[in-house]
Short mmCIF file of C-alpha atoms in Angstrom, two decimals:
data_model
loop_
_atom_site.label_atom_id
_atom_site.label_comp_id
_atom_site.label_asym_id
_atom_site.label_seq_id
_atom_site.Cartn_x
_atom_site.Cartn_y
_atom_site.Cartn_z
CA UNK A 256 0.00 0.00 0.00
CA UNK A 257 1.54 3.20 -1.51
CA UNK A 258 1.20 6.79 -0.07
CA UNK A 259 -0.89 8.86 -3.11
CA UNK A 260 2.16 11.08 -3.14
CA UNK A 261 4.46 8.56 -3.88
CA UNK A 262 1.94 7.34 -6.57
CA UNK A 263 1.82 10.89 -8.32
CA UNK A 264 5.53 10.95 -8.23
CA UNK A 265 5.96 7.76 -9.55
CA UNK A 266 3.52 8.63 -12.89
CA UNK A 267 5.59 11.90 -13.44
CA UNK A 268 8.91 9.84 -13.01
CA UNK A 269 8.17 7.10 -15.18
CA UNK A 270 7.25 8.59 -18.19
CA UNK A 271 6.49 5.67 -21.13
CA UNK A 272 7.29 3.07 -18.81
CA UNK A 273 4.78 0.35 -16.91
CA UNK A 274 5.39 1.67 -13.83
CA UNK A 275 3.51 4.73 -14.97
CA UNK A 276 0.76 2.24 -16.14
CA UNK A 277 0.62 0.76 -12.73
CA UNK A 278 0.12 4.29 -11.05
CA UNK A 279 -1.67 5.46 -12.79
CA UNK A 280 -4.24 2.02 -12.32
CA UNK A 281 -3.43 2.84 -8.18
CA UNK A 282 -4.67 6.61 -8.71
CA UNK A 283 -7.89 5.37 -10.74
CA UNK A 284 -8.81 3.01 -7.66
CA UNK A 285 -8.18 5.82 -4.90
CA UNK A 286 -10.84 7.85 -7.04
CA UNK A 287 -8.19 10.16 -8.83
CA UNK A 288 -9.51 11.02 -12.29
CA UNK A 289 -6.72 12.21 -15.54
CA UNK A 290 -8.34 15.15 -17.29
CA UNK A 291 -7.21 14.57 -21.01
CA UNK A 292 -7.45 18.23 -21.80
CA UNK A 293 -5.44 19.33 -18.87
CA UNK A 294 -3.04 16.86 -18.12
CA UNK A 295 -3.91 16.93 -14.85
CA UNK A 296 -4.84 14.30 -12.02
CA UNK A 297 -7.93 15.54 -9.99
CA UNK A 298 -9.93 13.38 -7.18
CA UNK A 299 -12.68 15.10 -4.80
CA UNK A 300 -11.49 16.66 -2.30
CA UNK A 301 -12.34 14.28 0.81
CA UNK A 302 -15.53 13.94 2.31
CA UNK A 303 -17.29 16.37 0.43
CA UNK A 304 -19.58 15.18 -2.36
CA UNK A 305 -20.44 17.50 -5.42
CA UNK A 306 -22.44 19.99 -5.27
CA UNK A 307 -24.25 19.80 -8.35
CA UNK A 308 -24.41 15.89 -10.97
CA UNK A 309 -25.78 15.71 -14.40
CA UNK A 310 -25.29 12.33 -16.49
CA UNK A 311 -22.15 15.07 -18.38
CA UNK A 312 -21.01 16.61 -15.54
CA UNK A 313 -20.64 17.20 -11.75
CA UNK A 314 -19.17 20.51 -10.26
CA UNK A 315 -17.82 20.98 -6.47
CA UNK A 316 -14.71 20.92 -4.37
CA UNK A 317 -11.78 18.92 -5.86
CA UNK A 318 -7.85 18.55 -5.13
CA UNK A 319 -6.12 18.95 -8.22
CA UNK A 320 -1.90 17.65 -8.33
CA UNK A 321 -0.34 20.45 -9.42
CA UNK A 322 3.09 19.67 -10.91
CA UNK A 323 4.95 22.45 -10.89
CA UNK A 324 4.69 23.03 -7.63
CA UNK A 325 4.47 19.67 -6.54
CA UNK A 326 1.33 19.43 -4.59
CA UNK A 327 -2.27 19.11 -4.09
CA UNK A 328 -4.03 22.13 -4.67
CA UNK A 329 -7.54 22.56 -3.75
CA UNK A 330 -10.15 24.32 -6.27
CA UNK A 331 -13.60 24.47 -7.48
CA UNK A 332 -14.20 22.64 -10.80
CA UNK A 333 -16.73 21.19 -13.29
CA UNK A 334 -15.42 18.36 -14.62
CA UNK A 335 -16.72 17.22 -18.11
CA UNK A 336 -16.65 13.21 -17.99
CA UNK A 337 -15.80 12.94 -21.50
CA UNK A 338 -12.84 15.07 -20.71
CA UNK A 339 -11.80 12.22 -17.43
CA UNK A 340 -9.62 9.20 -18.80
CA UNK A 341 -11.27 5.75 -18.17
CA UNK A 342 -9.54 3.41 -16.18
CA UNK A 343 -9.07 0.05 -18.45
CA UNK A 344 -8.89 -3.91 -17.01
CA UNK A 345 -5.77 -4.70 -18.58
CA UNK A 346 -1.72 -3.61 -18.82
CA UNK A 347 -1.95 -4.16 -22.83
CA UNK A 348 -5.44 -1.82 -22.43
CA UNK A 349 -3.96 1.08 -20.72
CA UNK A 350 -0.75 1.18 -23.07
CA UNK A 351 -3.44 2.57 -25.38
CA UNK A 352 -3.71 5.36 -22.88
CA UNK A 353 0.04 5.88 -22.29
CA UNK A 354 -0.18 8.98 -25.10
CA UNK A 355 -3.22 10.15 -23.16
CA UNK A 356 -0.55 10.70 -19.96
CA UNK A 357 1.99 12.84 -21.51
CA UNK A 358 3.31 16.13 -20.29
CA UNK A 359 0.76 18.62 -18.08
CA UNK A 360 -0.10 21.39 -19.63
CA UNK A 361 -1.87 23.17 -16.77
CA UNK A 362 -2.03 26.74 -16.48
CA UNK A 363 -2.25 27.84 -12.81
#
């Protein structure tokens, strides 16, 4: 059982490699989310549920990693779920998202 610090450290360390598979599969099941637009990991910030859920969407309090300064950052977000990368079952599965996981691009 890995701290999620060590987890987020090991994605951005292991670039192309299945050790940033495996991460990022360890972030999916701790309810971190990859925003495909962003290039950023997000997860709800804990215990607080969002405020407002449509079958697109859900906005509220969230913890996003911020890279560049290398922590969690709290903010208020709508997050598109067609923007959120979906976790997949398999190693072979989620090499198809390895190009999905490249550099952030976030704009603080």
């Amino acid at each position: 059982k890995c701290h999620t610090d060590l987890l987020l450290f090991l994605f951005y360390a292991w670039e192309e490699d299945t050790t940033q598979l495996v991460a990022a599969s360890l972030l999916f099941e701790r309810g971190w989310r990859y925003h495909t637009v962003d290039k950023v990991w997000l997860a709800r910030w804990p215990g607080v549920t969002p405020e407002k859920k449509t079958t697109d969407w859900e906005e509220g309090l969230y913890q996003y990693f911020d890279v560049k300064v290398w922590r969690r950052i709290p903010g208020w977000f709508r997050l598109n779920y067609v923007q959120l990368a979906e976790k997949s079952g398999t190693l072979e599965q989620e090499a198809s998202l390895q190009s999905l996981y490249s550099k952030p691009t976030w704009r603080a």
